[in-house]
GROMACS .gro file of C-alpha atoms in nm:
model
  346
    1UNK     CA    1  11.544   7.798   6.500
    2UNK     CA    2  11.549   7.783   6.866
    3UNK     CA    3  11.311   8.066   7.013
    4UNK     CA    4  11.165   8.146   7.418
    5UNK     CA    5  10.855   8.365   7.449
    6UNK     CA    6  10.795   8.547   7.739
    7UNK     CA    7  10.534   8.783   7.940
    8UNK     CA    8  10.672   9.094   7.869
    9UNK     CA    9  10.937   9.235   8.113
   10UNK     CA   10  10.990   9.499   8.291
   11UNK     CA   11  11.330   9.689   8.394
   12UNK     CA   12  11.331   9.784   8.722
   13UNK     CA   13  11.642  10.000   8.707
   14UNK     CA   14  11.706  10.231   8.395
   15UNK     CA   15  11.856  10.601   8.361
   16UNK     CA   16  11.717  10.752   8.047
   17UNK     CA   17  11.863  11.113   8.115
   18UNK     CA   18  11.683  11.422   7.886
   19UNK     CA   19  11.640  11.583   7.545
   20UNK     CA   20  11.773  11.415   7.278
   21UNK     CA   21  11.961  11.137   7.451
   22UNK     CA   22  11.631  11.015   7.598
   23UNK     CA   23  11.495  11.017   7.262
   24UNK     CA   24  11.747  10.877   7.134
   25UNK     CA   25  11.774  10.554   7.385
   26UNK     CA   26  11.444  10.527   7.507
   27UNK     CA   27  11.306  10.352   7.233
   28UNK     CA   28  11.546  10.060   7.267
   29UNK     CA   29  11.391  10.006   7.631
   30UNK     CA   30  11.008  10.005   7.524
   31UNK     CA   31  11.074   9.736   7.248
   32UNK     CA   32  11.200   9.496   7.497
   33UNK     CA   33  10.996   9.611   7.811
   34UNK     CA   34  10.690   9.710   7.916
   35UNK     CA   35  10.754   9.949   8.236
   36UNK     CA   36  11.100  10.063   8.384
   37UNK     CA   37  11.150  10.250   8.715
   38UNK     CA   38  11.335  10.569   8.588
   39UNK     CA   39  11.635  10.730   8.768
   40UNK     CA   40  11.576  11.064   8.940
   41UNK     CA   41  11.983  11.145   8.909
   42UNK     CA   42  11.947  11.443   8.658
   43UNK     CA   43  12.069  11.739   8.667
   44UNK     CA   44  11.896  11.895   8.901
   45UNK     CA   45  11.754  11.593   9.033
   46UNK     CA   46  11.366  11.529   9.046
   47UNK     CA   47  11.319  11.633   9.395
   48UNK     CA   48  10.945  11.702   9.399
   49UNK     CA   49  10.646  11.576   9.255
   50UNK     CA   50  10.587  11.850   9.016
   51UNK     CA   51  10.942  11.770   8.897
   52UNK     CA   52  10.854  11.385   8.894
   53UNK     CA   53  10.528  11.479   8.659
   54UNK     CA   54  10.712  11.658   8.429
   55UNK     CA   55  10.978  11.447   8.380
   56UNK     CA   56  10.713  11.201   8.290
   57UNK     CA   57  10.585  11.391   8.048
   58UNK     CA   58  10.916  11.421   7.881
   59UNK     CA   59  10.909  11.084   7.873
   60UNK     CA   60  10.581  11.007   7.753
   61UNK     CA   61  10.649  11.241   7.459
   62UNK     CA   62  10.930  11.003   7.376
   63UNK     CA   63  10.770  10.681   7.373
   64UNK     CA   64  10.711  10.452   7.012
   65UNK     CA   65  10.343  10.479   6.965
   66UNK     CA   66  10.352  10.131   6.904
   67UNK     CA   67  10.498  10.022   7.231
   68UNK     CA   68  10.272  10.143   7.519
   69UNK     CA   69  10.557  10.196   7.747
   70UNK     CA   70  10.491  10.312   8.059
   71UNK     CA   71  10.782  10.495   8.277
   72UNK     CA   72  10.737  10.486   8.683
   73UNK     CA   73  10.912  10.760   8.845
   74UNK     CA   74  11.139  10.806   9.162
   75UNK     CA   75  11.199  11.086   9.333
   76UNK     CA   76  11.567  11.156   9.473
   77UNK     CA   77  11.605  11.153   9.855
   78UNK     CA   78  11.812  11.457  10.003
   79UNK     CA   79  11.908  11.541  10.374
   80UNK     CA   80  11.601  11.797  10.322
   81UNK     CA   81  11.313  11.537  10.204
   82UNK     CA   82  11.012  11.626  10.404
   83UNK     CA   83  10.777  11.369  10.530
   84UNK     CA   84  10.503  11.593  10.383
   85UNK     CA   85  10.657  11.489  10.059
   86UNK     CA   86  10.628  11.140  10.132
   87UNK     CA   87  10.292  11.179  10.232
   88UNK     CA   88  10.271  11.318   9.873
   89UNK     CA   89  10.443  11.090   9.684
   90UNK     CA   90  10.254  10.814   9.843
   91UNK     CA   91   9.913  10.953   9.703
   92UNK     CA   92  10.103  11.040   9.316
   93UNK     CA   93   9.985  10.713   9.134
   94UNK     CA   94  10.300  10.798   8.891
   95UNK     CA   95  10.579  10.796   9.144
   96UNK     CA   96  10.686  10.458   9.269
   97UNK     CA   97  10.941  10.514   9.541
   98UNK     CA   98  11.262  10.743   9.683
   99UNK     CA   99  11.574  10.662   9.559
  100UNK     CA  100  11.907  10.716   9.788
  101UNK     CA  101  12.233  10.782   9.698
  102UNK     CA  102  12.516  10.827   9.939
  103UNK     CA  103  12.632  11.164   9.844
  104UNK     CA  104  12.938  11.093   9.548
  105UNK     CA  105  12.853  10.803   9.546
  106UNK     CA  106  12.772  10.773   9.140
  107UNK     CA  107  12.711  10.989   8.810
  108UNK     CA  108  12.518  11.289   8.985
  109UNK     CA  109  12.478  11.203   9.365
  110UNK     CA  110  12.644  11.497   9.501
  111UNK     CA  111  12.305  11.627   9.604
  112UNK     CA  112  12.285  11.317   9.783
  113UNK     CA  113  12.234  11.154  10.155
  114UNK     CA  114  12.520  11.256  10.387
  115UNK     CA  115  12.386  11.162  10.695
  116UNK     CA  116  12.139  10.827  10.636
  117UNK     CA  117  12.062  10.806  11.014
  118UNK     CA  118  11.927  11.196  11.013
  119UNK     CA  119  11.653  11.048  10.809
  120UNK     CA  120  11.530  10.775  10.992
  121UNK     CA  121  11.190  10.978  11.066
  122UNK     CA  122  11.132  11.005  10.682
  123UNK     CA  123  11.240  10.575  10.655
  124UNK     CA  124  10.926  10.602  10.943
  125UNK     CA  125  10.704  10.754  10.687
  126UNK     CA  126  10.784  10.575  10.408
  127UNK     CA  127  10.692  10.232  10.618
  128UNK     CA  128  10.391  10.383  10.744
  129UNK     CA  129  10.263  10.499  10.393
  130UNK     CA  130  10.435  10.166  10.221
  131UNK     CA  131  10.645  10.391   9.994
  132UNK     CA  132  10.962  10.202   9.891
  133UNK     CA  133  11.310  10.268   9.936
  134UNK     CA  134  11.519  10.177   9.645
  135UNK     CA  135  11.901  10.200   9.777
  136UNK     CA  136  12.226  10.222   9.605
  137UNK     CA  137  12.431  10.050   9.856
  138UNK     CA  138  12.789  10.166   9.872
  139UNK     CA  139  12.973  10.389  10.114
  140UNK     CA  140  13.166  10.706   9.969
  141UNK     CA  141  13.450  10.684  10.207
  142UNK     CA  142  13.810  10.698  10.171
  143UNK     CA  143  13.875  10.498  10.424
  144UNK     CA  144  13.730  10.195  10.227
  145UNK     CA  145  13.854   9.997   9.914
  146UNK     CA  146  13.603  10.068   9.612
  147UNK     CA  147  13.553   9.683   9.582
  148UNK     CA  148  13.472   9.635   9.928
  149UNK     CA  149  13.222   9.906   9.966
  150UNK     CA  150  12.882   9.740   9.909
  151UNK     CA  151  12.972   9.487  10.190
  152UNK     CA  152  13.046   9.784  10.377
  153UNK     CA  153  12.719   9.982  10.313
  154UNK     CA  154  12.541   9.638  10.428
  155UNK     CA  155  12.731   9.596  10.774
  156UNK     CA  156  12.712   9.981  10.844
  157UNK     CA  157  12.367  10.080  10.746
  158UNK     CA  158  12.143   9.848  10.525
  159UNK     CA  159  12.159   9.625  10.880
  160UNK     CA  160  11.986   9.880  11.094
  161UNK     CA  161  11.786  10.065  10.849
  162UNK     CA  162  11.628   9.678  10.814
  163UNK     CA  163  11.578   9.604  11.164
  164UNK     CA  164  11.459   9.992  11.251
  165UNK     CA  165  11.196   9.963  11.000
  166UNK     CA  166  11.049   9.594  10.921
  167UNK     CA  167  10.818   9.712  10.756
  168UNK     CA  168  10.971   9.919  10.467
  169UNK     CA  169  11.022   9.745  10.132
  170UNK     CA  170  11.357   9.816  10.000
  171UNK     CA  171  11.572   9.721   9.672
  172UNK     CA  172  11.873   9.729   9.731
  173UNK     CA  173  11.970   9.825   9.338
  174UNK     CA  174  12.242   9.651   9.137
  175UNK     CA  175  12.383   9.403   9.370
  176UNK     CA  176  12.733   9.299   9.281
  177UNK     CA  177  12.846   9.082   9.570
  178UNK     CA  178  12.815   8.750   9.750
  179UNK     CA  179  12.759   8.960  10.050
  180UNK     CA  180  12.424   9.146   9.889
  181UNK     CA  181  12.280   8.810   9.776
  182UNK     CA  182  12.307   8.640  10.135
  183UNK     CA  183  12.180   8.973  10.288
  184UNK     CA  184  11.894   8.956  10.097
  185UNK     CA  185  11.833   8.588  10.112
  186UNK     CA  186  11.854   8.645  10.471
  187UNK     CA  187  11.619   8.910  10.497
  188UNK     CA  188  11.223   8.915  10.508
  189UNK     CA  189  11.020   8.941  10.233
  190UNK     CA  190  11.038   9.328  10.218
  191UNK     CA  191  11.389   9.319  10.079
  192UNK     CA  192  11.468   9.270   9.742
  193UNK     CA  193  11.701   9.338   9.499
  194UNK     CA  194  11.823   9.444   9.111
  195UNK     CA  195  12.066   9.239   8.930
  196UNK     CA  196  12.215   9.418   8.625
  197UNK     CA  197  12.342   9.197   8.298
  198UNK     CA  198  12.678   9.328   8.299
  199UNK     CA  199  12.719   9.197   8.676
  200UNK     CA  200  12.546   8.816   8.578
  201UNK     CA  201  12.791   8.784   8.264
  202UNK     CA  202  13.149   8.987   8.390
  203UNK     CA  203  13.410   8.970   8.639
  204UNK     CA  204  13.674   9.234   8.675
  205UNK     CA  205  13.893   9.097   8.440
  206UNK     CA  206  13.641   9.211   8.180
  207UNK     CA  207  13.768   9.546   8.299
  208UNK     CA  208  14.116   9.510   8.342
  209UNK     CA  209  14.283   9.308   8.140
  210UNK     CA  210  14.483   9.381   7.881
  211UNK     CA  211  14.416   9.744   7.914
  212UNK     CA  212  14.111   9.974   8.061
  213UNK     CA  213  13.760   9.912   7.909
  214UNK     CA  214  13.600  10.193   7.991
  215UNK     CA  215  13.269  10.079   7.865
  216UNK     CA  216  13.291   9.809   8.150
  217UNK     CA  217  13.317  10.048   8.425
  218UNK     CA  218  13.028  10.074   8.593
  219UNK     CA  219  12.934  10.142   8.999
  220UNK     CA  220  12.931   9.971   9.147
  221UNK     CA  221  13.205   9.806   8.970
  222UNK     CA  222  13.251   9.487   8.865
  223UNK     CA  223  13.405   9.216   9.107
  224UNK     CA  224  13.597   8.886   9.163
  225UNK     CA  225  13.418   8.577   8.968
  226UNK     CA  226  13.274   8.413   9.331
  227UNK     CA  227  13.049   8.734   9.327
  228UNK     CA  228  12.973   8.688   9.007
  229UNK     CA  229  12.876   8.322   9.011
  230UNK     CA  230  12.689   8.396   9.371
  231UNK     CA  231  12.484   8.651   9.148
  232UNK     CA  232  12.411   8.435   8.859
  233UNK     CA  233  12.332   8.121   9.132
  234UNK     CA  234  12.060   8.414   9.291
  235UNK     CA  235  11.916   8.536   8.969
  236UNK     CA  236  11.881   8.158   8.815
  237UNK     CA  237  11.745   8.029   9.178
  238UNK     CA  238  11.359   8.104   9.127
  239UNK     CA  239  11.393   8.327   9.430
  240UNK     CA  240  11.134   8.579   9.381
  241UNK     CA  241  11.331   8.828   9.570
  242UNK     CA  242  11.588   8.892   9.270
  243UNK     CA  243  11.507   9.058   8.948
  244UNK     CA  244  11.578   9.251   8.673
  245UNK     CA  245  11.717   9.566   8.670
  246UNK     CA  246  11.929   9.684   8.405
  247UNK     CA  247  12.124  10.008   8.523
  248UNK     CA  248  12.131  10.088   8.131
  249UNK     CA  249  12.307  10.416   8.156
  250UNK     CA  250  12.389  10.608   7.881
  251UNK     CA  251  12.709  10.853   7.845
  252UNK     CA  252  12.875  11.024   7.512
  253UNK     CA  253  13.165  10.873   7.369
  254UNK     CA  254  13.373  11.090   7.436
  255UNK     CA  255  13.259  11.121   7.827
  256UNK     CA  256  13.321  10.750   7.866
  257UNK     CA  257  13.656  10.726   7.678
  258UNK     CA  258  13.930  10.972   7.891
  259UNK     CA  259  14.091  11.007   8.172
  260UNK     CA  260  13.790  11.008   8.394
  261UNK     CA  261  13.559  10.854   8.232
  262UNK     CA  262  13.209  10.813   8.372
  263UNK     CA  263  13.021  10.525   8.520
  264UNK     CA  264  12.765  10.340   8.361
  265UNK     CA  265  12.718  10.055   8.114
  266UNK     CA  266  12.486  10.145   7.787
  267UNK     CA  267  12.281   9.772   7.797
  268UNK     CA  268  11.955   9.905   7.683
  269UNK     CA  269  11.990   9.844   7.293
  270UNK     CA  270  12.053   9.489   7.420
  271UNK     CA  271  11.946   9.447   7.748
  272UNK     CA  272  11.691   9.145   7.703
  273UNK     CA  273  11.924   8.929   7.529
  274UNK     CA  274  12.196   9.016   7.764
  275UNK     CA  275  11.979   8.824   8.052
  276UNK     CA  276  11.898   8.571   7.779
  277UNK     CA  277  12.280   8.508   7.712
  278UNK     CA  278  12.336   8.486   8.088
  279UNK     CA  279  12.040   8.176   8.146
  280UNK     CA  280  12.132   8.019   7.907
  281UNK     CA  281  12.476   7.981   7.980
  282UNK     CA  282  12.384   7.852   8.341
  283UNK     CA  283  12.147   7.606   8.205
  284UNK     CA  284  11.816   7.841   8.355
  285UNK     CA  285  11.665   7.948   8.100
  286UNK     CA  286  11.334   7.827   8.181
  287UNK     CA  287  11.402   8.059   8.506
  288UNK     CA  288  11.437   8.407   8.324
  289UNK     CA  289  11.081   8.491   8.307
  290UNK     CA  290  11.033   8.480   8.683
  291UNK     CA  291  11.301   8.702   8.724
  292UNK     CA  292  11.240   8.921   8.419
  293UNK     CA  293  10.829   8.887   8.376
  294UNK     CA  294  10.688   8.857   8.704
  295UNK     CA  295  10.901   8.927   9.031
  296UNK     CA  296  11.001   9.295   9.020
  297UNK     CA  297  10.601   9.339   8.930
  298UNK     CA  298  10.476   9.127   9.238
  299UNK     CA  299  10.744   9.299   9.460
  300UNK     CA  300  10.612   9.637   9.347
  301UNK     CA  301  10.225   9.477   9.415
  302UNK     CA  302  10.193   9.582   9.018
  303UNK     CA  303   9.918   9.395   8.807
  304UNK     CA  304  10.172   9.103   8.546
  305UNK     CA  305  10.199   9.237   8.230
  306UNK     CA  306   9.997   9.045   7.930
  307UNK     CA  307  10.118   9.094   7.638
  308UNK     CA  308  10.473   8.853   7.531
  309UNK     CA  309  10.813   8.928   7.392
  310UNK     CA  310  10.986   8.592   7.165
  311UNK     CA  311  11.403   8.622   7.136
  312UNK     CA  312  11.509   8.387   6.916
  313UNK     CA  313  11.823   8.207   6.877
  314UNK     CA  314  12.057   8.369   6.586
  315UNK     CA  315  12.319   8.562   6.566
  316UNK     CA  316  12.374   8.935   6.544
  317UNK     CA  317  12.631   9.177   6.571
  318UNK     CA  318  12.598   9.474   6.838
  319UNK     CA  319  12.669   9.813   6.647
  320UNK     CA  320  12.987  10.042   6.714
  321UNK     CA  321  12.771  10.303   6.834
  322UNK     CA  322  12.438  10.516   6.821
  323UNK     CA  323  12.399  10.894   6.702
  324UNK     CA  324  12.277  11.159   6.898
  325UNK     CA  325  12.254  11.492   6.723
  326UNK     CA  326  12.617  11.437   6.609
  327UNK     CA  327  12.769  11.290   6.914
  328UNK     CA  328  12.782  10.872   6.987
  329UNK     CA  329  12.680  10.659   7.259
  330UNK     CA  330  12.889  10.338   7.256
  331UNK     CA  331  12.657  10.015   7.411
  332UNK     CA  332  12.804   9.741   7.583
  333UNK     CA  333  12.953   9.477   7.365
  334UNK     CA  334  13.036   9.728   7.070
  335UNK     CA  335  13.065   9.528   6.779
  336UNK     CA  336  13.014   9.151   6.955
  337UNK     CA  337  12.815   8.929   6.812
  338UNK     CA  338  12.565   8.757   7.047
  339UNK     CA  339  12.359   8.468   7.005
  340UNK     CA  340  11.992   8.588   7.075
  341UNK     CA  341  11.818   8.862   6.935
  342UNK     CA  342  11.414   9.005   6.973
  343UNK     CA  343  11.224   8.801   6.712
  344UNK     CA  344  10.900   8.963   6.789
  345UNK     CA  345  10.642   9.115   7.022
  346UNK     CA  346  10.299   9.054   7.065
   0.00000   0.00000   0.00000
């Protein structure tokens, strides 16, 4: 049997939502990694550090006593974020950054940035108190083709916002593009950037063809094979400015399949040997625990974690679905059978 042990990882991009879906799918995430930076997107969104704290809490309350998962929180920027509440967040050991979301531009971000310029002076704080930024980098405009808004976001903001503030460490989250990966590889060393499974293993045709998969939509979407092969060429390189960030996101059944379904792919229950799946198949899999183990954590300046993960090679089949008090969340792969599983953790 073929098995690869690795320093536990961490997920530097997971939405774990409330109540009894984030019991439900949080323990899936703190078998397979140590820390994940949660989403603030809830309804309302965690604004404040109070809100931050308690949310936590939540969270904490949730966690397999066997695990010793620990969640690091984000609060949600808004066109009223106060640089007082930078100041704050900056001394809250529990909060690691401010997320932005271009207002519609995903599942609840209509409470989001309108105006990114109109909060340059808060991007000021955040550099002076080394609080990161953690972006999700598309335009909501009309004007622009959903498949070419990423690039857009770059050209039209993420530019500036990098040369107006050297300084300020940003992620720009989920990347999904050729044009992300030579931004970033481009950049200094205080931009980085998440790479989600679904984006290192899919094109659009996973999507598309032969009907709508609605558990494949995602945003940002999925897009052409050369930006898929450009991400799986970053993630594979050893650059330590790429790593792991799942985007797990889960959403009922019965939200995902009709005629608007939501966005987001449900990768936790399988996250780990997603990545795994994704190495291998570019010959790299002596590469994954740099990108899953140790570069999000040295980006972050957060101690390595110590204890190790082993996935072994052998089959197993992904199940239909999950219960949650009735209703189902449908993972990624539904009933696929992939090739490496968790063997143990230690």
């Amino acid at each position: 049997m073929k098995t690869l042990t690795l320093t536990k990882p961490d997920d530097w991009h997971l939405h774990l939502r409330t109540g009894a879906v984030l019991n439900a799918v949080l323990p899936h995430t703190a078998h397979r990694f140590a820390r994940a930076v949660i989403m603030p997107n809830l309804k309302p969104p965690v604004t404040t550090i109070a809100q931050a704290l308690d949310y936590r809490a939540e969270i904490l309350n949730a966690v397999p006593a066997d695990t010793g998962f620990t969640p690091l929180m984000t609060l949600y920027l808004t066109q009223t974020t106060t640089l007082a509440t930078v100041r704050q967040a900056a001394e809250c050991e529990h909060v690691l950054g401010f997320k932005l979301y271009p207002a519609g531009a995903t599942t609840n971000s209509d409470a989001g940035v309108n105006d990114i310029r109109a909060l340059y002076p808060v991007f000021e704080e955040m550099q002076t108190y080394d609080v990161p930024l953690l972006i999700h980098g598309e335009v909501n405009d009309e004007r622009y083709d959903i498949f070419d808004r990423e690039r857009v976001f770059i050209e039209h903001y993420l530019q500036d916002i990098s040369v107006q503030f050297p300084s300020l460490r940003i992620v720009l989250e989920h990347v999904t593009t050729e044009d992300a990966v030579a931004f970033v590889e481009a950049s200094s060393s205080t931009i980085a950037a998440t790479i989600t499974p679904q984006h290192l293993l899919f094109n659009r045709n996973a999507m598309l063809v032969g009907g709508i998969k609605p558990h494949f939509y995602c945003l940002p979407v999925l897009k052409r094979e050369h930006h898929r092969q450009a991400l799986l060429k970053a993630a594979t390189s050893g650059n330590a400015r790429f790593f792991l960030g799942t985007d797990s996101a889960p959403h009922f059944t019965h939200l995902k399949e009709t005629s608007c379904g939501c966005a987001g792919c449900f990768s936790a229950p399988l996250a780990l040997e997603l990545y795994a799946e994704a190495f291998e198949q570019a010959n790299a899999l002596d590469k994954l625990e740099g990108f899953a183990s140790f570069f999000g954590a040295d980006f972050y300046r957060l101690p390595r974690n110590q204890t190790a993960i082993t996935l072994s090679k052998r089959e197993w089949q992904v199940p239909d679905a999950y219960d949650v008090a009735g209703r189902t969340l449908t993972p990624l792969l539904a009933g696929q059978v992939l090739n490496w599983r968790i063997e143990s953790l230690s």
